[in-house]
PDB file of C-alpha atoms in Angstrom:
ATOM      1  CA  MET A  24     110.125  30.624 131.881  1.00  0.00           C
ATOM      2  CA  LEU A  25     112.953  32.401 133.567  1.00  0.00           C
ATOM      3  CA  ASN A  26     114.253  35.488 131.819  1.00  0.00           C
ATOM      4  CA  ILE A  27     118.102  37.293 132.436  1.00  0.00           C
ATOM      5  CA  GLU A  28     117.189  39.240 135.618  1.00  0.00           C
ATOM      6  CA  GLU A  29     116.157  36.400 137.043  1.00  0.00           C
ATOM      7  CA  ILE A  30     118.841  33.778 135.497  1.00  0.00           C
ATOM      8  CA  LEU A  31     121.642  35.825 137.071  1.00  0.00           C
ATOM      9  CA  LYS A  32     120.134  35.213 140.667  1.00  0.00           C
ATOM     10  CA  VAL A  33     121.492  31.799 139.811  1.00  0.00           C
ATOM     11  CA  LEU A  34     124.792  32.385 137.932  1.00  0.00           C
ATOM     12  CA  PRO A  35     127.646  33.736 139.685  1.00  0.00           C
ATOM     13  CA  GLN A  36     128.857  34.446 136.078  1.00  0.00           C
ATOM     14  CA  ARG A  37     128.385  37.960 134.563  1.00  0.00           C
ATOM     15  CA  MET A  38     128.769  40.227 131.645  1.00  0.00           C
ATOM     16  CA  PRO A  39     131.135  39.095 129.274  1.00  0.00           C
ATOM     17  CA  PHE A  40     130.861  35.898 130.690  1.00  0.00           C
ATOM     18  CA  VAL A  41     126.585  34.772 130.904  1.00  0.00           C
ATOM     19  CA  MET A  42     125.763  32.670 128.293  1.00  0.00           C
ATOM     20  CA  ILE A  43     121.956  31.922 127.790  1.00  0.00           C
ATOM     21  CA  ASP A  44     119.716  34.277 128.075  1.00  0.00           C
ATOM     22  CA  ARG A  45     117.020  32.693 128.537  1.00  0.00           C
ATOM     23  CA  VAL A  46     115.528  29.856 130.165  1.00  0.00           C
ATOM     24  CA  VAL A  47     112.723  28.487 128.088  1.00  0.00           C
ATOM     25  CA  GLU A  48     111.938  25.125 129.946  1.00  0.00           C
ATOM     26  CA  PHE A  49     112.783  24.419 133.743  1.00  0.00           C
ATOM     27  CA  ASP A  50     111.132  21.337 135.796  1.00  0.00           C
ATOM     28  CA  PRO A  51     114.795  21.457 139.038  1.00  0.00           C
ATOM     29  CA  GLY A  52     116.362  18.894 139.327  1.00  0.00           C
ATOM     30  CA  LYS A  53     115.086  17.599 136.077  1.00  0.00           C
ATOM     31  CA  LYS A  54     115.275  19.464 133.288  1.00  0.00           C
ATOM     32  CA  VAL A  55     116.890  22.504 131.532  1.00  0.00           C
ATOM     33  CA  VAL A  56     115.954  24.331 128.040  1.00  0.00           C
ATOM     34  CA  ALA A  57     118.092  27.608 127.593  1.00  0.00           C
ATOM     35  CA  ILE A  58     117.971  30.012 124.907  1.00  0.00           C
ATOM     36  CA  LYS A  59     121.166  31.637 123.587  1.00  0.00           C
ATOM     37  CA  ASN A  60     120.928  34.343 120.820  1.00  0.00           C
ATOM     38  CA  VAL A  61     124.473  34.405 119.185  1.00  0.00           C
ATOM     39  CA  THR A  62     125.147  38.400 117.394  1.00  0.00           C
ATOM     40  CA  PHE A  63     128.011  39.032 115.211  1.00  0.00           C
ATOM     41  CA  ASN A  64     128.354  41.809 118.480  1.00  0.00           C
ATOM     42  CA  GLU A  65     130.172  39.296 120.467  1.00  0.00           C
ATOM     43  CA  TYR A  66     133.560  39.755 121.523  1.00  0.00           C
ATOM     44  CA  PHE A  67     134.577  36.672 120.893  1.00  0.00           C
ATOM     45  CA  PHE A  68     133.961  37.162 117.020  1.00  0.00           C
ATOM     46  CA  SER A  69     136.663  40.321 116.679  1.00  0.00           C
ATOM     47  CA  GLY A  70     139.613  37.456 117.149  1.00  0.00           C
ATOM     48  CA  HIS A  71     137.856  34.198 116.544  1.00  0.00           C
ATOM     49  CA  PHE A  72     138.011  34.585 113.691  1.00  0.00           C
ATOM     50  CA  PRO A  73     138.325  38.028 111.861  1.00  0.00           C
ATOM     51  CA  GLY A  74     137.041  37.934 108.877  1.00  0.00           C
ATOM     52  CA  LYS A  75     135.343  34.610 109.568  1.00  0.00           C
ATOM     53  CA  PRO A  76     132.859  34.708 112.898  1.00  0.00           C
ATOM     54  CA  VAL A  77     133.007  31.095 114.469  1.00  0.00           C
ATOM     55  CA  MET A  78     132.074  30.333 117.868  1.00  0.00           C
ATOM     56  CA  PRO A  79     134.253  29.150 120.296  1.00  0.00           C
ATOM     57  CA  GLY A  80     133.403  25.848 120.949  1.00  0.00           C
ATOM     58  CA  VAL A  81     134.820  26.130 124.555  1.00  0.00           C
ATOM     59  CA  LEU A  82     131.982  28.677 125.064  1.00  0.00           C
ATOM     60  CA  ILE A  83     128.948  26.372 124.017  1.00  0.00           C
ATOM     61  CA  ILE A  84     130.455  24.199 126.751  1.00  0.00           C
ATOM     62  CA  GLU A  85     130.007  26.854 129.505  1.00  0.00           C
ATOM     63  CA  ALA A  86     127.045  27.466 127.784  1.00  0.00           C
ATOM     64  CA  MET A  87     126.221  23.855 128.390  1.00  0.00           C
ATOM     65  CA  ALA A  88     127.322  23.718 132.070  1.00  0.00           C
ATOM     66  CA  GLN A  89     125.581  27.452 132.946  1.00  0.00           C
ATOM     67  CA  SER A  90     122.167  26.110 131.892  1.00  0.00           C
ATOM     68  CA  SER A  91     123.385  23.015 133.944  1.00  0.00           C
ATOM     69  CA  ILE A  92     123.721  25.836 136.922  1.00  0.00           C
ATOM     70  CA  MET A  93     120.049  26.335 136.333  1.00  0.00           C
ATOM     71  CA  LEU A  94     119.231  22.709 137.369  1.00  0.00           C
ATOM     72  CA  PHE A  95     119.206  23.818 141.196  1.00  0.00           C
ATOM     73  CA  TYR A  96     117.331  27.795 140.894  1.00  0.00           C
ATOM     74  CA  PRO A  97     115.274  27.519 143.270  1.00  0.00           C
ATOM     75  CA  HIS A  98     119.104  26.956 144.720  1.00  0.00           C
ATOM     76  CA  THR A  99     117.452  23.691 145.990  1.00  0.00           C
ATOM     77  CA  ASN A 100     119.432  20.902 147.409  1.00  0.00           C
ATOM     78  CA  PHE A 101     119.134  17.653 148.420  1.00  0.00           C
ATOM     79  CA  THR A 102     118.243  17.337 152.703  1.00  0.00           C
ATOM     80  CA  LYS A 103     119.732  13.275 153.424  1.00  0.00           C
ATOM     81  CA  ASP A 104     116.840  12.688 155.465  1.00  0.00           C
ATOM     82  CA  LYS A 105     114.544  13.498 153.098  1.00  0.00           C
ATOM     83  CA  LEU A 106     116.213  11.198 149.785  1.00  0.00           C
ATOM     84  CA  LYS A 107     114.552   8.580 148.691  1.00  0.00           C
ATOM     85  CA  ASN A 108     115.407   6.053 146.678  1.00  0.00           C
ATOM     86  CA  THR A 109     112.666   4.953 144.560  1.00  0.00           C
ATOM     87  CA  GLU A 110     113.550   7.144 141.592  1.00  0.00           C
ATOM     88  CA  ILE A 111     117.134   6.120 140.167  1.00  0.00           C
ATOM     89  CA  GLY A 112     119.490   9.342 138.719  1.00  0.00           C
ATOM     90  CA  VAL A 113     117.143  11.874 140.781  1.00  0.00           C
ATOM     91  CA  GLY A 114     116.792  12.705 144.301  1.00  0.00           C
ATOM     92  CA  VAL A 115     114.360  14.906 146.777  1.00  0.00           C
ATOM     93  CA  TYR A 116     114.737  18.712 146.383  1.00  0.00           C
ATOM     94  CA  THR A 117     113.969  20.891 148.227  1.00  0.00           C
ATOM     95  CA  PRO A 118     114.551  24.681 148.720  1.00  0.00           C
ATOM     96  CA  ASP A 119     117.591  25.298 151.185  1.00  0.00           C
ATOM     97  CA  PRO A 120     117.991  29.169 152.135  1.00  0.00           C
ATOM     98  CA  GLN A 121     121.398  28.376 152.495  1.00  0.00           C
ATOM     99  CA  VAL A 122     122.561  27.551 149.842  1.00  0.00           C
ATOM    100  CA  SER A 123     120.345  30.737 148.281  1.00  0.00           C
ATOM    101  CA  LYS A 124     122.379  32.943 150.605  1.00  0.00           C
ATOM    102  CA  ASP A 125     125.933  31.706 150.248  1.00  0.00           C
ATOM    103  CA  LYS A 126     125.542  31.212 146.232  1.00  0.00           C
ATOM    104  CA  PRO A 127     127.593  28.348 144.928  1.00  0.00           C
ATOM    105  CA  ALA A 128     130.662  28.547 143.174  1.00  0.00           C
ATOM    106  CA  TYR A 129     130.019  25.644 140.655  1.00  0.00           C
ATOM    107  CA  TYR A 130     133.377  24.013 139.172  1.00  0.00           C
ATOM    108  CA  LEU A 131     133.750  21.786 135.790  1.00  0.00           C
ATOM    109  CA  THR A 132     135.742  18.713 136.315  1.00  0.00           C
ATOM    110  CA  ALA A 133     135.033  16.887 133.086  1.00  0.00           C
ATOM    111  CA  SER A 134     133.064  17.242 129.600  1.00  0.00           C
ATOM    112  CA  LYS A 135     132.745  14.758 126.594  1.00  0.00           C
ATOM    113  CA  VAL A 136     131.961  17.376 124.074  1.00  0.00           C
ATOM    114  CA  ARG A 137     131.550  16.221 120.080  1.00  0.00           C
ATOM    115  CA  PHE A 138     131.524  19.324 117.749  1.00  0.00           C
ATOM    116  CA  PHE A 139     128.788  18.593 115.281  1.00  0.00           C
ATOM    117  CA  HIS A 140     128.631  22.354 112.899  1.00  0.00           C
ATOM    118  CA  PRO A 141     130.091  25.214 113.280  1.00  0.00           C
ATOM    119  CA  VAL A 142     127.751  28.762 115.321  1.00  0.00           C
ATOM    120  CA  VAL A 143     128.306  31.741 113.176  1.00  0.00           C
ATOM    121  CA  PRO A 144     126.223  34.694 114.262  1.00  0.00           C
ATOM    122  CA  GLY A 145     122.393  34.848 114.018  1.00  0.00           C
ATOM    123  CA  ASP A 146     122.495  31.536 114.843  1.00  0.00           C
ATOM    124  CA  GLN A 147     119.642  30.876 118.405  1.00  0.00           C
ATOM    125  CA  LEU A 148     121.539  27.881 120.214  1.00  0.00           C
ATOM    126  CA  LYS A 149     118.513  25.472 122.126  1.00  0.00           C
ATOM    127  CA  ILE A 150     120.337  24.091 125.517  1.00  0.00           C
ATOM    128  CA  ILE A 151     118.978  21.038 126.399  1.00  0.00           C
ATOM    129  CA  ILE A 152     119.713  19.501 129.975  1.00  0.00           C
ATOM    130  CA  ASP A 153     118.818  15.996 131.203  1.00  0.00           C
ATOM    131  CA  PRO A 154     120.636  15.240 134.442  1.00  0.00           C
ATOM    132  CA  ILE A 155     121.930  11.424 133.886  1.00  0.00           C
ATOM    133  CA  LYS A 156     122.988  11.676 137.775  1.00  0.00           C
ATOM    134  CA  LEU A 157     123.007  14.927 140.578  1.00  0.00           C
ATOM    135  CA  ILE A 158     124.274  14.241 144.170  1.00  0.00           C
ATOM    136  CA  SER A 159     124.666  17.417 146.767  1.00  0.00           C
ATOM    137  CA  SER A 160     127.342  18.454 145.183  1.00  0.00           C
ATOM    138  CA  ALA A 161     128.522  17.318 141.839  1.00  0.00           C
ATOM    139  CA  GLY A 162     126.898  15.936 138.799  1.00  0.00           C
ATOM    140  CA  ILE A 163     126.384  14.473 135.665  1.00  0.00           C
ATOM    141  CA  VAL A 164     124.477  15.714 132.460  1.00  0.00           C
ATOM    142  CA  LYS A 165     123.148  15.005 129.228  1.00  0.00           C
ATOM    143  CA  ALA A 166     123.226  18.256 127.474  1.00  0.00           C
ATOM    144  CA  SER A 167     122.165  18.580 123.368  1.00  0.00           C
ATOM    145  CA  VAL A 168     122.918  21.770 121.967  1.00  0.00           C
ATOM    146  CA  PHE A 169     120.102  22.523 118.478  1.00  0.00           C
ATOM    147  CA  VAL A 170     120.815  25.903 115.725  1.00  0.00           C
ATOM    148  CA  GLY A 171     116.389  25.046 114.833  1.00  0.00           C
ATOM    149  CA  ASP A 172     116.026  21.646 114.458  1.00  0.00           C
ATOM    150  CA  LYS A 173     120.278  20.983 113.834  1.00  0.00           C
ATOM    151  CA  GLU A 174     122.040  19.498 116.586  1.00  0.00           C
ATOM    152  CA  VAL A 175     125.585  21.108 116.706  1.00  0.00           C
ATOM    153  CA  ALA A 176     126.851  20.414 119.656  1.00  0.00           C
ATOM    154  CA  GLY A 177     126.476  17.040 122.277  1.00  0.00           C
ATOM    155  CA  GLY A 178     128.004  15.583 125.281  1.00  0.00           C
ATOM    156  CA  GLU A 179     128.094  14.753 129.116  1.00  0.00           C
ATOM    157  CA  LEU A 180     129.615  16.922 131.123  1.00  0.00           C
ATOM    158  CA  THR A 181     130.975  16.010 134.977  1.00  0.00           C
ATOM    159  CA  PHE A 182     130.790  19.126 137.471  1.00  0.00           C
ATOM    160  CA  THR A 183     131.150  19.816 141.623  1.00  0.00           C
ATOM    161  CA  LYS A 184     129.532  22.358 143.266  1.00  0.00           C
ATOM    162  CA  LYS A 185     131.169  23.713 146.244  1.00  0.00           C
TER     163      LYS A 185
ATOM    164  CA  MET B  21     128.504 -13.968 141.318  1.00  0.00           C
ATOM    165  CA  GLN B  22     132.280 -13.904 139.717  1.00  0.00           C
ATOM    166  CA  ASP B  23     130.651 -12.556 136.897  1.00  0.00           C
ATOM    167  CA  ILE B  24     128.576  -9.643 139.059  1.00  0.00           C
ATOM    168  CA  ASP B  25     132.846  -9.120 140.295  1.00  0.00           C
ATOM    169  CA  ASN B  26     134.919  -9.176 136.435  1.00  0.00           C
ATOM    170  CA  GLU B  27     131.844  -7.236 135.402  1.00  0.00           C
ATOM    171  CA  ILE B  28     132.261  -4.271 137.760  1.00  0.00           C
ATOM    172  CA  ARG B  29     135.887  -5.063 136.847  1.00  0.00           C
ATOM    173  CA  ASN B  30     134.985  -3.824 133.636  1.00  0.00           C
ATOM    174  CA  LEU B  31     133.240  -0.745 133.678  1.00  0.00           C
ATOM    175  CA  VAL B  32     135.068   0.167 136.419  1.00  0.00           C
ATOM    176  CA  ALA B  33     138.762  -0.113 134.455  1.00  0.00           C
ATOM    177  CA  GLU B  34     136.819   1.298 131.278  1.00  0.00           C
ATOM    178  CA  ILE B  35     135.701   4.866 133.193  1.00  0.00           C
ATOM    179  CA  ILE B  36     139.655   5.259 134.302  1.00  0.00           C
ATOM    180  CA  GLU B  37     141.009   4.666 131.374  1.00  0.00           C
ATOM    181  CA  LYS B  38     143.046   1.776 132.756  1.00  0.00           C
ATOM    182  CA  ASP B  39     142.844  -1.881 131.278  1.00  0.00           C
ATOM    183  CA  PRO B  40     140.920  -3.879 133.870  1.00  0.00           C
ATOM    184  CA  SER B  41     144.189  -6.065 134.582  1.00  0.00           C
ATOM    185  CA  GLU B  42     145.008  -2.889 136.317  1.00  0.00           C
ATOM    186  CA  VAL B  43     142.681  -2.172 138.415  1.00  0.00           C
ATOM    187  CA  GLY B  44     143.334  -4.606 141.033  1.00  0.00           C
ATOM    188  CA  GLY B  45     140.453  -5.430 144.009  1.00  0.00           C
ATOM    189  CA  GLU B  46     142.890  -3.941 146.748  1.00  0.00           C
ATOM    190  CA  ALA B  47     144.912  -0.848 144.965  1.00  0.00           C
ATOM    191  CA  ARG B  48     143.530   2.340 146.101  1.00  0.00           C
ATOM    192  CA  PHE B  49     141.975   4.597 143.399  1.00  0.00           C
ATOM    193  CA  ILE B  50     143.589   7.922 144.341  1.00  0.00           C
ATOM    194  CA  GLU B  51     146.560   7.075 145.939  1.00  0.00           C
ATOM    195  CA  ASP B  52     147.134   3.942 143.306  1.00  0.00           C
ATOM    196  CA  LEU B  53     145.363   4.541 140.630  1.00  0.00           C
ATOM    197  CA  GLY B  54     145.244   8.171 140.079  1.00  0.00           C
ATOM    198  CA  VAL B  55     141.377   8.352 140.325  1.00  0.00           C
ATOM    199  CA  ASP B  56     139.782  11.884 141.136  1.00  0.00           C
ATOM    200  CA  SER B  57     136.966  11.910 143.517  1.00  0.00           C
ATOM    201  CA  MET B  58     134.432  12.404 140.000  1.00  0.00           C
ATOM    202  CA  MET B  59     135.554   9.956 138.242  1.00  0.00           C
ATOM    203  CA  ALA B  60     133.707   7.875 141.133  1.00  0.00           C
ATOM    204  CA  LEU B  61     130.867   9.089 140.665  1.00  0.00           C
ATOM    205  CA  GLU B  62     130.572   7.946 136.953  1.00  0.00           C
ATOM    206  CA  ILE B  63     131.207   4.871 138.456  1.00  0.00           C
ATOM    207  CA  LEU B  64     128.063   5.364 140.694  1.00  0.00           C
ATOM    208  CA  ALA B  65     126.376   6.842 137.889  1.00  0.00           C
ATOM    209  CA  ALA B  66     127.548   3.972 135.864  1.00  0.00           C
ATOM    210  CA  LEU B  67     126.354   1.331 138.177  1.00  0.00           C
ATOM    211  CA  GLU B  68     123.051   2.407 138.647  1.00  0.00           C
ATOM    212  CA  LYS B  69     122.614   2.185 134.932  1.00  0.00           C
ATOM    213  CA  LYS B  70     123.445  -1.317 134.353  1.00  0.00           C
ATOM    214  CA  TYR B  71     122.207  -2.865 137.689  1.00  0.00           C
ATOM    215  CA  LYS B  72     119.137  -0.744 137.525  1.00  0.00           C
ATOM    216  CA  ILE B  73     119.453   0.090 141.136  1.00  0.00           C
ATOM    217  CA  ALA B  74     119.657   3.301 143.141  1.00  0.00           C
ATOM    218  CA  ILE B  75     122.725   3.941 145.602  1.00  0.00           C
ATOM    219  CA  PRO B  76     122.337   7.584 147.915  1.00  0.00           C
ATOM    220  CA  GLU B  77     125.086  10.022 148.071  1.00  0.00           C
ATOM    221  CA  ASP B  78     126.264   8.950 151.210  1.00  0.00           C
ATOM    222  CA  LYS B  79     128.253   5.585 149.856  1.00  0.00           C
ATOM    223  CA  LEU B  80     130.580   7.686 147.730  1.00  0.00           C
ATOM    224  CA  ALA B  81     132.959   7.597 150.528  1.00  0.00           C
ATOM    225  CA  GLU B  82     133.194   3.685 150.560  1.00  0.00           C
ATOM    226  CA  PHE B  83     133.714   3.743 147.093  1.00  0.00           C
ATOM    227  CA  THR B  84     138.194   3.788 147.336  1.00  0.00           C
ATOM    228  CA  THR B  85     138.885   0.409 145.526  1.00  0.00           C
ATOM    229  CA  LEU B  86     137.784  -2.782 143.163  1.00  0.00           C
ATOM    230  CA  ASN B  87     136.796  -4.815 146.123  1.00  0.00           C
ATOM    231  CA  SER B  88     134.946  -1.918 148.315  1.00  0.00           C
ATOM    232  CA  ILE B  89     132.782  -0.735 145.032  1.00  0.00           C
ATOM    233  CA  ILE B  90     131.792  -4.496 144.856  1.00  0.00           C
ATOM    234  CA  LYS B  91     130.248  -4.928 148.315  1.00  0.00           C
ATOM    235  CA  VAL B  92     128.688  -1.651 147.944  1.00  0.00           C
ATOM    236  CA  ALA B  93     127.313  -2.209 144.515  1.00  0.00           C
ATOM    237  CA  LYS B  94     126.468  -6.058 145.398  1.00  0.00           C
ATOM    238  CA  GLN B  95     124.128  -5.067 148.663  1.00  0.00           C
ATOM    239  CA  TYR B  96     122.578  -2.815 146.462  1.00  0.00           C
ATOM    240  CA  ILE B  97     121.679  -5.488 143.632  1.00  0.00           C
ATOM    241  CA  ALA B  98     120.461  -7.951 146.441  1.00  0.00           C
ATOM    242  CA  ALA B  99     118.509  -5.067 147.780  1.00  0.00           C
ATOM    243  CA  SER B 100     116.571  -4.847 144.617  1.00  0.00           C
ATOM    244  CA  GLN B 101     116.421  -7.989 143.779  1.00  0.00           C
ATOM    245  CA  THR B 102     114.206  -9.033 147.139  1.00  0.00           C
ATOM    246  CA  ASN B 103     111.879  -6.043 146.062  1.00  0.00           C
ATOM    247  CA  ALA B 104     110.693  -7.615 143.303  1.00  0.00           C
TER     248      ALA B 104
END
């Protein structure tokens, strides 16, 4: 489990744009499960919408994207000479001190996400990330977001890391 | 092997959202078809899944035309059959 202090060591985003509160399960390069607690105090509820608070879908995608960045914790990177082709889609990750120092930027390049239910104050989002394909400079992941046992959003994200 | 050529053409066409007839063997992805580099990664991931192969990431640089993708894919499909 990773608390918010550890999350902030990895994510380049800061308040008010940190969309995950805790990582409850993770296996670098293989799986991430993160939690986001949604409260009525969120800044976006004052405008989206007055009298009818609904979490914007783009911010749910942002939560998925930030959870995906955690796949690279603790600043792991491919080392090409160690790349084995024994496992489809997932290579061998090793810590890279240079990546840790540089803190790369991440850019979302494509998303195919569907929203099934509105997210409202009091909900706790459970964001589950399963990589489909990760390379040293980019990734494609499957993301599912649950509130309780109900899936509220899900799809695929593609992003690059520079 | 003609079947694999067609399968890959259809797979690529679906990812880049073109009709298979528009995807010529030597059409350059970026210049002629408006494909971005991330679509090349999606194509690579789709090929790996469909043919149960693993293509190293440095081969991505060769994903510039349909013919070059078919060439790379066949190489790894052949290798996986030899190992099996």
